[in-house]
Amino acid sequence: MGIQNIQIAPSLLAADFARLQEEIQTVEAGGANLLHIDVMDGRFVPNISMGVVVVEAVRRVTKLPLDVHLMIVEPERYVQAFAAAGANMISVHYEASPNLHRTLQMIGDAGARVGLALNPHTSAEMAREVIDLVDYVNVMTVNPGFGGQQFLPTMLPKMARLLAMSNEQGRQIDIEVDGGITEETIVAAVEAGANIIVAGTVIFQHPHGAAAGVAALRTRLQLEMD
Ligand code: DX5
Ligand code: ZN
């Protein structure tokens, strides 16, 4: 896949929430392709972040597609609400939804792109029976719950396995990578098959600002992969 097809998705978890509109406009102007919004419930993960009202507010200030990552138990209870709030893409965790097949169908029925997120301990194999319903798999390269953690390179082989699985059915899914992305790890992730790159800390904590953070990731890909 050419690097022009790589999508950079800043994760708002690392933004300054007191200046959220400004942060969003900065990454949008800097060339971000999507906005990644991490929803945490203090149950599925040990942290609490943002919910439906924040997605609604973000929707009002950007035209970028909103990629909502639900790190919550029983996500099926909230799929409708997040879609109505303006989510264009919704991912749910394999580990969080007891009737996952139905939940994935609900996301599609609600008009959003269908995402499946896999924790580090969850094998690619677990996606096999639902891969036909999925538009993208979020391969977590950290344990979900916090920004700023270290990238787990042992997750990289999962990406090719997932792509092979969907190719067998004549389909092509997107592979999203989430957690610990830096100017170094982005290259390994793209080489392994990822084409949607979630990045929080490296973008919003960039010493020259968040637009420079987006640009630095793109520049690194151009240098290493062209
Ligand atoms: C972690 C979240 C990530 C997080 C990534 O639970 O799913 O999206 O914001 O942050 P960084 O890029 O700092 O690892
Ligand atoms: Zn995320």
CSV table of C-alpha atoms and ligand atoms in Angstrom, one decimal:
chain,number,residue,atom,x,y,z
A,1,MET,CA,0.0,0.0,0.0
A,2,GLY,CA,1.4,3.4,-0.9
A,3,ILE,CA,2.1,5.8,1.8
A,4,GLN,CA,-0.4,8.3,0.3
A,5,ASN,CA,-3.1,5.9,1.6
A,6,ILE,CA,-1.9,6.1,5.2
A,7,GLN,CA,-4.3,7.9,7.4
A,8,ILE,CA,-3.1,9.8,10.5
A,9,ALA,CA,-5.7,9.9,13.3
A,10,PRO,CA,-4.7,12.1,16.2
A,11,SER,CA,-6.0,10.8,19.5
A,12,LEU,CA,-7.8,13.6,21.4
A,13,LEU,CA,-7.1,11.8,24.7
A,14,ALA,CA,-3.7,13.6,24.6
A,15,ALA,CA,-5.1,17.0,23.7
A,16,ASP,CA,-5.6,19.9,26.1
A,17,PHE,CA,-9.3,19.5,26.9
A,18,ALA,CA,-9.6,23.1,28.0
A,19,ARG,CA,-8.6,24.1,24.4
A,20,LEU,CA,-10.2,21.3,22.5
A,21,GLN,CA,-11.5,23.3,19.5
A,22,GLU,CA,-8.1,24.9,19.0
A,23,GLU,CA,-6.3,21.6,19.2
A,24,ILE,CA,-8.7,20.1,16.7
A,25,GLN,CA,-8.3,23.0,14.3
A,26,THR,CA,-4.5,22.7,14.6
A,27,VAL,CA,-4.3,19.0,13.7
A,28,GLU,CA,-6.9,19.5,10.9
A,29,ALA,CA,-4.8,22.2,9.4
A,30,GLY,CA,-1.7,20.1,9.9
A,31,GLY,CA,-3.1,17.3,7.7
A,32,ALA,CA,-4.8,14.9,10.0
A,33,ASN,CA,-7.2,12.5,8.2
A,34,LEU,CA,-9.4,11.5,11.1
A,35,LEU,CA,-10.0,12.3,14.7
A,36,HIS,CA,-9.7,9.3,17.1
A,37,ILE,CA,-11.9,9.7,20.2
A,38,ASP,CA,-11.2,7.3,23.2
A,39,VAL,CA,-14.3,6.5,25.3
A,40,MET,CA,-13.4,4.8,28.6
A,41,ASP,CA,-15.8,3.8,31.3
A,42,GLY,CA,-13.6,2.9,34.3
A,43,ARG,CA,-14.9,-0.7,34.0
A,44,PHE,CA,-13.5,-2.2,30.8
A,45,VAL,CA,-10.4,-0.1,31.4
A,46,PRO,CA,-9.2,1.5,34.6
A,47,ASN,CA,-9.6,5.0,33.4
A,48,ILE,CA,-12.6,7.3,32.6
A,49,SER,CA,-12.4,9.7,29.7
A,50,MET,CA,-15.2,11.2,27.6
A,51,GLY,CA,-18.6,10.3,26.3
A,52,VAL,CA,-21.4,11.1,23.9
A,53,VAL,CA,-21.6,14.9,24.8
A,54,VAL,CA,-17.9,15.3,23.8
A,55,VAL,CA,-18.4,13.6,20.5
A,56,GLU,CA,-21.4,15.9,19.8
A,57,ALA,CA,-19.3,18.9,20.7
A,58,VAL,CA,-16.4,17.8,18.5
A,59,ARG,CA,-18.8,17.1,15.6
A,60,ARG,CA,-19.8,20.8,15.6
A,61,VAL,CA,-16.2,22.1,15.1
A,62,THR,CA,-14.7,19.8,12.5
A,63,LYS,CA,-15.5,18.1,9.2
A,64,LEU,CA,-13.0,15.3,9.8
A,65,PRO,CA,-14.4,11.9,10.2
A,66,LEU,CA,-14.7,10.9,13.8
A,67,ASP,CA,-13.4,7.5,14.8
A,68,VAL,CA,-14.9,6.6,18.2
A,69,HIS,CA,-13.0,3.8,20.1
A,70,LEU,CA,-15.3,2.4,22.7
A,71,MET,CA,-13.4,0.9,25.7
A,72,ILE,CA,-16.5,0.2,27.6
A,73,VAL,CA,-18.4,-2.9,28.7
A,74,GLU,CA,-21.6,-3.7,26.8
A,75,PRO,CA,-20.9,-1.2,24.0
A,76,GLU,CA,-24.1,-2.3,22.3
A,77,ARG,CA,-25.9,-0.1,24.8
A,78,TYR,CA,-24.3,3.1,23.4
A,79,VAL,CA,-23.7,2.4,19.7
A,80,GLN,CA,-26.9,4.2,18.6
A,81,ALA,CA,-26.1,7.3,20.7
A,82,PHE,CA,-22.5,7.6,19.5
A,83,ALA,CA,-23.7,7.3,15.9
A,84,ALA,CA,-26.4,9.9,16.4
A,85,ALA,CA,-23.8,12.2,18.0
A,86,GLY,CA,-21.8,12.1,14.7
A,87,ALA,CA,-19.4,9.2,14.9
A,88,ASN,CA,-18.4,8.0,11.4
A,89,MET,CA,-16.5,5.0,12.6
A,90,ILE,CA,-17.1,3.0,15.8
A,91,SER,CA,-14.9,0.3,17.2
A,92,VAL,CA,-15.9,-2.1,20.0
A,93,HIS,CA,-13.6,-4.5,21.8
A,94,TYR,CA,-13.8,-8.2,21.2
A,95,GLU,CA,-13.4,-8.7,25.0
A,96,ALA,CA,-16.3,-6.3,25.9
A,97,SER,CA,-19.3,-7.5,24.0
A,98,PRO,CA,-20.9,-10.8,24.8
A,99,ASN,CA,-22.9,-10.9,21.5
A,100,LEU,CA,-20.2,-9.4,19.4
A,101,HIS,CA,-21.7,-10.5,16.0
A,102,ARG,CA,-24.9,-8.6,16.8
A,103,THR,CA,-23.0,-5.5,18.1
A,104,LEU,CA,-21.0,-5.3,14.9
A,105,GLN,CA,-24.2,-5.5,12.8
A,106,MET,CA,-25.7,-2.7,15.0
A,107,ILE,CA,-22.8,-0.4,14.1
A,108,GLY,CA,-23.3,-0.9,10.4
A,109,ASP,CA,-27.1,-0.5,10.8
A,110,ALA,CA,-26.4,2.8,12.6
A,111,GLY,CA,-24.6,4.0,9.5
A,112,ALA,CA,-21.0,4.0,10.8
A,113,ARG,CA,-18.0,2.1,9.6
A,114,VAL,CA,-17.6,-1.1,11.6
A,115,GLY,CA,-14.5,-1.5,13.8
A,116,LEU,CA,-13.3,-4.4,15.9
A,117,ALA,CA,-10.6,-3.7,18.5
A,118,LEU,CA,-8.3,-6.4,19.8
A,119,ASN,CA,-6.5,-6.2,23.1
A,120,PRO,CA,-2.9,-7.3,23.1
A,121,HIS,CA,-3.8,-10.7,24.6
A,122,THR,CA,-6.4,-11.4,21.9
A,123,SER,CA,-5.3,-13.4,18.9
A,124,ALA,CA,-6.2,-12.4,15.4
A,125,GLU,CA,-7.9,-15.9,15.1
A,126,MET,CA,-10.7,-14.6,17.4
A,127,ALA,CA,-11.8,-12.3,14.7
A,128,ARG,CA,-12.2,-15.0,12.0
A,129,GLU,CA,-16.0,-15.6,12.4
A,130,VAL,CA,-16.9,-11.9,12.3
A,131,ILE,CA,-14.3,-10.5,9.9
A,132,ASP,CA,-16.9,-10.4,7.1
A,133,LEU,CA,-18.8,-7.8,9.1
A,134,VAL,CA,-15.8,-5.6,9.8
A,135,ASP,CA,-14.5,-2.6,7.9
A,136,TYR,CA,-11.4,-2.1,10.1
A,137,VAL,CA,-9.6,-3.8,12.9
A,138,ASN,CA,-8.0,-1.8,15.7
A,139,VAL,CA,-4.9,-3.7,16.6
A,140,MET,CA,-4.0,-2.4,20.1
A,141,THR,CA,-0.3,-2.0,20.5
A,142,VAL,CA,-0.6,-1.1,24.2
A,143,ASN,CA,-3.0,-2.3,26.9
A,144,PRO,CA,-6.0,0.1,26.6
A,145,GLY,CA,-6.7,2.7,29.2
A,146,PHE,CA,-3.9,5.3,29.0
A,147,GLY,CA,-2.0,7.4,26.5
A,148,GLY,CA,1.8,7.6,26.6
A,149,GLN,CA,2.5,3.9,27.0
A,150,GLN,CA,5.2,1.9,25.3
A,151,PHE,CA,4.6,0.2,21.9
A,152,LEU,CA,4.4,-3.6,21.9
A,153,PRO,CA,6.2,-4.8,18.8
A,154,THR,CA,5.0,-8.4,19.4
A,155,MET,CA,1.5,-7.2,18.1
A,156,LEU,CA,2.8,-6.5,14.6
A,157,PRO,CA,2.4,-10.0,13.1
A,158,LYS,CA,-1.3,-9.9,13.9
A,159,MET,CA,-1.8,-7.3,11.2
A,160,ALA,CA,-0.8,-9.6,8.3
A,161,ARG,CA,-3.0,-12.4,9.8
A,162,LEU,CA,-6.0,-10.2,9.8
A,163,LEU,CA,-5.4,-9.0,6.3
A,164,ALA,CA,-5.0,-12.6,5.0
A,165,MET,CA,-8.2,-13.6,6.7
A,166,SER,CA,-10.2,-10.8,5.0
A,167,ASN,CA,-8.4,-11.4,1.7
A,168,GLU,CA,-9.6,-15.0,1.7
A,169,GLN,CA,-13.1,-13.6,1.5
A,170,GLY,CA,-12.2,-11.3,-1.3
A,171,ARG,CA,-12.4,-8.3,1.0
A,172,GLN,CA,-9.9,-5.7,2.1
A,173,ILE,CA,-10.2,-4.3,5.6
A,174,ASP,CA,-8.3,-1.4,7.1
A,175,ILE,CA,-5.8,-2.1,9.8
A,176,GLU,CA,-5.7,0.6,12.5
A,177,VAL,CA,-2.8,0.6,15.0
A,178,ASP,CA,-3.4,2.2,18.4
A,179,GLY,CA,-0.9,2.9,21.2
A,180,GLY,CA,2.7,3.9,21.5
A,181,ILE,CA,3.1,5.4,18.0
A,182,THR,CA,6.3,7.5,17.6
A,183,GLU,CA,8.3,8.6,14.6
A,184,GLU,CA,10.2,5.2,15.0
A,185,THR,CA,7.3,2.8,15.7
A,186,ILE,CA,5.1,4.2,12.9
A,187,VAL,CA,7.5,2.8,10.3
A,188,ALA,CA,7.3,-0.7,11.7
A,189,ALA,CA,3.5,-0.5,12.0
A,190,VAL,CA,3.0,0.6,8.4
A,191,GLU,CA,5.5,-2.1,7.2
A,192,ALA,CA,3.4,-4.6,9.1
A,193,GLY,CA,0.2,-3.6,7.3
A,194,ALA,CA,-1.4,-0.8,9.3
A,195,ASN,CA,-2.9,2.0,7.3
A,196,ILE,CA,-4.8,4.0,10.0
A,197,ILE,CA,-2.3,5.3,12.5
A,198,VAL,CA,-3.7,6.5,15.8
A,199,ALA,CA,-1.2,8.8,17.7
A,200,GLY,CA,-1.8,10.9,20.8
A,201,THR,CA,1.2,11.9,22.8
A,202,VAL,CA,3.6,12.1,19.9
A,203,ILE,CA,1.3,14.6,18.2
A,204,PHE,CA,-0.1,16.7,21.0
A,205,GLN,CA,3.1,16.9,23.0
A,206,HIS,CA,5.3,17.8,20.0
A,207,PRO,CA,7.7,20.6,21.0
A,208,HIS,CA,6.7,22.6,18.0
A,209,GLY,CA,2.9,22.0,18.4
A,210,ALA,CA,0.4,19.5,17.2
A,211,ALA,CA,0.5,20.4,13.5
A,212,ALA,CA,4.2,19.8,13.6
A,213,GLY,CA,3.5,16.5,15.3
A,214,VAL,CA,1.3,15.3,12.4
A,215,ALA,CA,3.8,16.5,9.9
A,216,ALA,CA,6.7,14.8,11.6
A,217,LEU,CA,4.9,11.4,11.3
A,218,ARG,CA,4.3,11.9,7.6
A,219,THR,CA,7.8,13.1,6.9
A,220,ARG,CA,9.2,10.0,8.7
A,221,LEU,CA,7.1,7.7,6.5
A,222,GLN,CA,8.2,9.5,3.4
A,223,LEU,CA,11.8,9.3,4.3
A,224,GLU,CA,11.8,5.6,5.3
A,225,MET,CA,9.3,4.2,2.8
A,226,ASP,CA,9.6,6.0,-0.5
B,1,DX5,C1,-5.3,3.9,24.7
B,1,DX5,C2,-6.0,4.6,23.6
B,1,DX5,C3,-5.1,5.3,22.6
B,1,DX5,C4,-4.3,6.4,23.2
B,1,DX5,C5,-3.0,6.4,22.4
B,1,DX5,O1,-6.2,3.2,25.5
B,1,DX5,O2,-6.8,3.7,22.9
B,1,DX5,O3,-5.9,5.8,21.5
B,1,DX5,O4,-4.8,7.7,23.2
B,1,DX5,O5,-2.1,7.3,23.0
B,1,DX5,P1,-0.6,7.3,22.6
B,1,DX5,O6,-0.4,7.6,21.2
B,1,DX5,O7,0.0,8.3,23.5
B,1,DX5,O8,0.0,5.9,23.0
B,2,ZN,ZN,-7.8,4.5,21.0
